[in-house]
Amino acid sequence: MKIVYAATKEQEKYINCLINYIYSNIFPHYFDDEKIMEFENLGVLSLHSEHISYNGTMKEAFQIISSLQSLIAIIEALEPNYIGEHHRKLFQRNIRLLGRYGISFPFLIDQFANGRKEVLSIYSQPANQWLI
C-alpha cells in the first residue's frame, strides 16, 4: 500500500497562473496573436486534454510548478543571439518533465533567442484597469 498526497487547490491555481503568465507575458514577445491562438487550439500547456497523465498528486504538482518556473526563468534570462549549453540542457530537461505528465511545450530554445521589437497583443496584460 502506498500513500500519496493530493495537490492543494492553491497548487492547482498556481499552475494555472504560471500557464497564464507564459501566454500573456512570454509568448507575445516572441509570437504573433495568430500563432498564440493556434497554440491554444493545439493544447500547448493545457491541463485539459485526453493525453494528460497528471493525477493531481502533490509530487506531480511540485514537478510541474518547478518545470514551468524554470522555463520562465530560462526564457527571461536569455541574451539576444546567445544561448549557452547549460541553458539548452535545462530547457530540454524541463520540457521532458512536463512531457512526462502529457503537458505539451513543443518549442526549441532557439525560438526564444530573439524577441519581437514591438509587442502589441490581445494576450498581453493591460497596463491598467481603467476604461477610457
Coordinates of N, CA and C in Angstrom, one line a residue:
M1 N 0.8 -1.2 0.0 CA 0.0 0.0 0.0 C 0.9 1.2 0.0
K2 N 0.5 2.2 -0.8 CA 1.3 3.4 -0.9 C 0.4 4.6 -0.7
I3 N 0.8 5.5 0.1 CA 0.0 6.7 0.4 C 0.6 7.9 -0.4
V4 N -0.3 8.6 -1.1 CA 0.1 9.8 -1.9 C -0.8 10.9 -1.4
Y5 N -0.2 12.1 -1.5 CA -0.9 13.3 -1.0 C -1.4 14.0 -2.3
A6 N -2.6 14.5 -2.2 CA -3.2 15.2 -3.3 C -2.7 16.7 -3.3
A7 N -2.6 17.2 -4.5 CA -2.2 18.6 -4.6 C -3.2 19.5 -4.0
T8 N -2.8 20.6 -3.5 CA -3.7 21.5 -2.9 C -4.4 22.4 -3.9
K9 N -5.5 23.0 -3.6 CA -6.2 23.9 -4.6 C -5.3 25.0 -4.9
E10 N -4.4 25.5 -4.0 CA -3.5 26.6 -4.2 C -2.5 26.2 -5.3
Q11 N -2.0 24.9 -5.2 CA -1.0 24.5 -6.2 C -1.6 24.4 -7.6
E12 N -2.8 23.9 -7.6 CA -3.5 23.8 -8.9 C -3.7 25.2 -9.5
K13 N -4.1 26.1 -8.6 CA -4.3 27.5 -9.1 C -3.0 28.1 -9.5
Y14 N -1.9 27.8 -8.8 CA -0.6 28.4 -9.2 C -0.1 27.8 -10.5
I15 N -0.4 26.6 -10.8 CA 0.0 26.0 -12.1 C -0.7 26.8 -13.2
N16 N -2.0 27.0 -13.0 CA -2.8 27.8 -14.0 C -2.3 29.2 -14.1
C17 N -1.9 29.8 -13.0 CA -1.3 31.2 -13.0 C 0.0 31.2 -13.8
L18 N 0.8 30.2 -13.7 CA 2.1 30.1 -14.4 C 1.8 29.9 -15.9
I19 N 0.9 29.1 -16.2 CA 0.5 28.9 -17.7 C 0.0 30.2 -18.2
N20 N -0.9 30.9 -17.5 CA -1.4 32.2 -18.0 C -0.3 33.2 -18.1
Y21 N 0.7 33.2 -17.2 CA 1.9 34.1 -17.3 C 2.6 33.8 -18.6
I22 N 2.8 32.6 -19.0 CA 3.5 32.2 -20.2 C 2.8 32.8 -21.4
Y23 N 1.5 32.6 -21.4 CA 0.6 33.0 -22.5 C 0.6 34.5 -22.6
S24 N 0.6 35.2 -21.5 CA 0.4 36.7 -21.5 C 1.7 37.5 -21.5
N25 N 2.7 36.9 -20.9 CA 4.0 37.7 -20.7 C 5.1 37.2 -21.5
I26 N 5.1 35.9 -21.9 CA 6.2 35.4 -22.6 C 5.9 35.3 -24.1
F27 N 4.8 34.5 -24.4 CA 4.5 34.3 -25.8 C 4.4 35.6 -26.7
P28 N 3.7 36.7 -26.2 CA 3.6 37.9 -27.0 C 4.9 38.5 -27.4
H29 N 6.0 38.2 -26.7 CA 7.3 38.8 -27.0 C 7.9 38.0 -28.2
Y30 N 7.4 36.9 -28.5 CA 8.1 36.0 -29.5 C 7.2 35.6 -30.6
F31 N 5.8 35.6 -30.4 CA 4.9 35.1 -31.4 C 3.8 36.1 -31.6
D32 N 3.2 36.1 -32.8 CA 2.0 37.0 -33.1 C 0.8 36.3 -32.5
D33 N -0.3 37.1 -32.5 CA -1.6 36.6 -31.9 C -2.1 35.4 -32.6
E34 N -2.0 35.3 -33.9 CA -2.5 34.1 -34.6 C -1.8 32.9 -34.2
K35 N -0.5 33.0 -34.0 CA 0.3 31.8 -33.5 C -0.1 31.4 -32.1
I36 N -0.3 32.4 -31.3 CA -0.6 32.1 -29.9 C -2.0 31.4 -29.8
M37 N -2.9 31.9 -30.7 CA -4.3 31.3 -30.7 C -4.2 29.9 -31.2
E38 N -3.3 29.6 -32.2 CA -3.0 28.3 -32.7 C -2.5 27.4 -31.5
F39 N -1.6 27.9 -30.7 CA -1.1 27.2 -29.6 C -2.2 26.8 -28.6
E40 N -3.1 27.7 -28.4 CA -4.3 27.4 -27.5 C -5.1 26.2 -28.1
N41 N -5.4 26.3 -29.4 CA -6.2 25.3 -30.1 C -5.5 24.0 -30.1
L42 N -4.2 24.0 -30.2 CA -3.4 22.7 -30.2 C -3.2 22.1 -28.8
G43 N -3.6 22.9 -27.7 CA -3.5 22.4 -26.4 C -2.1 22.6 -25.8
V44 N -1.3 23.5 -26.2 CA 0.0 23.8 -25.7 C -0.2 24.2 -24.2
L45 N 0.5 23.6 -23.3 CA 0.4 23.8 -21.9 C -1.0 23.6 -21.3
S46 N -1.8 22.8 -22.0 CA -3.1 22.6 -21.5 C -3.2 21.4 -20.5
L47 N -3.9 21.6 -19.4 CA -4.1 20.5 -18.5 C -5.5 19.8 -18.7
H48 N -6.1 20.2 -19.8 CA -7.5 19.6 -20.1 C -7.4 18.9 -21.5
S49 N -6.6 17.8 -21.5 CA -6.5 17.0 -22.7 C -6.6 15.6 -22.3
E50 N -7.0 14.8 -23.3 CA -7.1 13.3 -23.0 C -5.7 12.7 -22.9
H51 N -4.6 13.3 -23.2 CA -3.3 12.8 -23.1 C -2.6 13.1 -21.8
I52 N -3.3 13.8 -20.9 CA -2.7 14.3 -19.7 C -2.6 13.1 -18.7
S53 N -1.4 12.8 -18.2 CA -1.3 11.8 -17.2 C -1.0 12.3 -15.8
Y54 N -1.3 13.6 -15.6 CA -1.2 14.3 -14.3 C -2.4 13.8 -13.5
N55 N -2.1 13.2 -12.3 CA -3.1 12.6 -11.5 C -3.5 13.5 -10.3
G56 N -2.9 14.7 -10.2 CA -3.2 15.6 -9.1 C -2.5 15.3 -7.8
T57 N -1.4 14.6 -7.8 CA -0.7 14.4 -6.6 C 0.2 15.6 -6.3
M58 N 0.6 15.7 -5.0 CA 1.4 16.8 -4.6 C 2.8 16.8 -5.3
K59 N 3.4 15.6 -5.4 CA 4.7 15.5 -6.0 C 4.6 15.9 -7.5
E60 N 3.6 15.5 -8.2 CA 3.4 15.9 -9.6 C 3.2 17.4 -9.7
A61 N 2.4 17.9 -8.9 CA 2.2 19.4 -8.9 C 3.5 20.2 -8.7
F62 N 4.3 19.7 -7.7 CA 5.6 20.4 -7.5 C 6.5 20.3 -8.7
Q63 N 6.5 19.1 -9.3 CA 7.4 19.0 -10.5 C 6.9 19.9 -11.7
I64 N 5.6 19.9 -11.9 CA 5.1 20.8 -12.9 C 5.3 22.3 -12.6
I65 N 5.1 22.7 -11.4 CA 5.4 24.1 -11.0 C 6.8 24.4 -11.2
S66 N 7.7 23.5 -10.7 CA 9.2 23.8 -10.8 C 9.6 23.9 -12.3
S67 N 9.0 23.0 -13.1 CA 9.4 23.0 -14.6 C 8.9 24.3 -15.2
L68 N 7.7 24.7 -14.9 CA 7.2 25.9 -15.5 C 8.0 27.1 -15.1
Q69 N 8.3 27.2 -13.8 CA 9.1 28.3 -13.3 C 10.5 28.3 -13.9
S70 N 11.1 27.1 -14.1 CA 12.4 27.0 -14.7 C 12.3 27.5 -16.2
L71 N 11.3 27.1 -16.9 CA 11.2 27.5 -18.3 C 11.0 29.0 -18.4
I72 N 10.2 29.6 -17.5 CA 10.1 31.1 -17.5 C 11.4 31.8 -17.2
A73 N 12.1 31.3 -16.2 CA 13.4 31.9 -15.8 C 14.4 31.8 -16.9
I74 N 14.4 30.6 -17.6 CA 15.4 30.5 -18.6 C 15.1 31.4 -19.8
I75 N 13.8 31.5 -20.2 CA 13.5 32.3 -21.3 C 13.7 33.8 -21.0
E76 N 13.4 34.2 -19.8 CA 13.5 35.6 -19.5 C 15.0 36.0 -19.3
A77 N 15.9 35.0 -19.0 CA 17.3 35.3 -18.8 C 18.1 35.2 -20.1
L78 N 17.5 34.7 -21.2 CA 18.3 34.6 -22.4 C 18.7 36.0 -22.9
E79 N 20.0 36.0 -23.4 CA 20.5 37.1 -24.0 C 20.3 37.0 -25.5
P80 N 20.0 38.1 -26.2 CA 19.8 38.1 -27.6 C 21.0 37.5 -28.4
N81 N 20.7 36.6 -29.3 CA 21.7 35.9 -30.1 C 22.7 35.0 -29.4
Y82 N 22.5 34.7 -28.1 CA 23.4 33.8 -27.4 C 22.6 32.9 -26.5
I83 N 22.8 31.6 -26.7 CA 22.2 30.7 -25.8 C 23.3 29.7 -25.4
G84 N 23.6 29.6 -24.1 CA 24.6 28.8 -23.5 C 24.1 27.3 -23.5
E85 N 25.1 26.4 -23.5 CA 24.8 25.0 -23.5 C 24.0 24.6 -22.2
H86 N 24.4 25.2 -21.1 CA 23.7 25.0 -19.8 C 22.2 25.3 -19.9
H87 N 21.9 26.4 -20.5 CA 20.5 26.8 -20.7 C 19.8 25.8 -21.6
R88 N 20.4 25.4 -22.7 CA 19.8 24.4 -23.6 C 19.5 23.1 -22.8
K89 N 20.4 22.6 -22.0 CA 20.2 21.4 -21.3 C 19.0 21.5 -20.3
L90 N 19.0 22.6 -19.6 CA 17.9 22.9 -18.6 C 16.6 23.0 -19.3
F91 N 16.6 23.7 -20.4 CA 15.3 23.9 -21.1 C 14.8 22.5 -21.6
Q92 N 15.6 21.7 -22.2 CA 15.1 20.4 -22.6 C 14.7 19.5 -21.5
R93 N 15.4 19.6 -20.4 CA 15.1 18.7 -19.2 C 13.7 19.1 -18.7
N94 N 13.4 20.4 -18.6 CA 12.1 20.8 -18.1 C 11.0 20.5 -19.1
I95 N 11.3 20.5 -20.4 CA 10.3 20.1 -21.4 C 10.0 18.6 -21.2
R96 N 11.0 17.8 -21.0 CA 10.8 16.4 -20.8 C 10.0 16.1 -19.5
L97 N 10.2 16.9 -18.5 CA 9.5 16.7 -17.2 C 8.0 17.0 -17.5
L98 N 7.7 18.1 -18.2 CA 6.3 18.4 -18.5 C 5.7 17.3 -19.4
G99 N 6.5 16.8 -20.4 CA 6.0 15.8 -21.3 C 5.7 14.5 -20.5
R100 N 6.4 14.3 -19.4 CA 6.1 13.1 -18.6 C 4.6 13.0 -18.1
Y101 N 4.1 14.2 -18.0 CA 2.7 14.3 -17.5 C 1.7 14.7 -18.6
G102 N 2.2 14.6 -19.9 CA 1.4 14.8 -21.0 C 1.1 16.3 -21.3
I103 N 1.9 17.2 -20.7 CA 1.8 18.6 -21.0 C 2.7 19.0 -22.1
S104 N 2.1 19.5 -23.1 CA 2.9 19.9 -24.4 C 3.5 21.2 -24.3
F105 N 4.8 21.3 -24.6 CA 5.5 22.6 -24.8 C 6.5 22.3 -25.9
P106 N 5.9 22.4 -27.2 CA 6.7 21.9 -28.3 C 7.6 23.0 -29.0
F107 N 8.5 23.6 -28.2 CA 9.3 24.6 -28.6 C 10.8 24.3 -28.5
L108 N 11.6 24.9 -29.3 CA 13.0 24.9 -29.2 C 13.5 26.1 -28.5
I109 N 14.5 26.1 -27.8 CA 15.0 27.3 -27.1 C 15.4 28.4 -28.1
D110 N 15.8 28.0 -29.3 CA 16.2 28.9 -30.3 C 15.0 29.8 -30.7
Q111 N 13.8 29.4 -30.5 CA 12.6 30.2 -30.9 C 12.5 31.4 -29.9
F112 N 13.2 31.3 -28.8 CA 13.1 32.4 -27.8 C 14.4 33.2 -27.8
A113 N 15.3 33.1 -28.8 CA 16.5 33.8 -28.8 C 16.4 35.2 -29.1
N114 N 15.5 35.5 -30.0 CA 15.3 36.9 -30.4 C 13.8 37.3 -30.3
G115 N 13.5 38.3 -29.5 CA 12.1 38.7 -29.3 C 11.6 39.6 -30.4
R116 N 10.4 39.9 -30.4 CA 9.8 40.9 -31.4 C 10.1 42.3 -30.8
K117 N 10.3 43.2 -31.7 CA 10.6 44.6 -31.3 C 9.4 45.3 -30.7
E118 N 8.3 45.1 -31.4 CA 7.1 45.8 -30.9 C 6.1 44.7 -30.4
V119 N 5.6 44.9 -29.2 CA 4.7 43.9 -28.6 C 3.4 44.5 -28.4
L120 N 2.5 44.1 -29.3 CA 1.1 44.6 -29.2 C 0.2 43.3 -29.4
S121 N -0.4 42.9 -28.3 CA -1.1 41.6 -28.4 C -2.3 41.6 -27.6
I122 N -3.3 40.9 -28.0 CA -4.5 40.7 -27.2 C -4.3 39.9 -26.0
Y123 N -3.2 39.1 -26.0 CA -2.8 38.2 -24.9 C -2.0 39.0 -23.8
S124 N -1.4 40.1 -24.1 CA -0.6 40.8 -23.1 C -1.5 41.4 -22.0
Q125 N -0.9 41.5 -20.8 CA -1.6 42.0 -19.7 C -1.8 43.6 -19.9
P126 N -3.0 44.1 -19.6 CA -3.2 45.5 -19.8 C -2.4 46.3 -18.8
A127 N -2.0 47.5 -19.2 CA -1.1 48.4 -18.3 C -1.9 48.8 -17.1
N128 N -3.3 49.0 -17.2 CA -4.1 49.4 -16.1 C -5.5 48.8 -16.4
Q129 N -6.4 49.1 -15.4 CA -7.7 48.5 -15.5 C -8.8 49.6 -15.9
W130 N -8.3 50.8 -16.2 CA -9.2 51.9 -16.5 C -9.7 51.8 -17.9
L131 N -11.0 52.1 -18.1 CA -11.5 52.2 -19.5 C -11.7 53.7 -19.8
I132 N -11.3 54.0 -21.0 CA -11.3 55.5 -21.4 C -12.3 55.6 -22.5

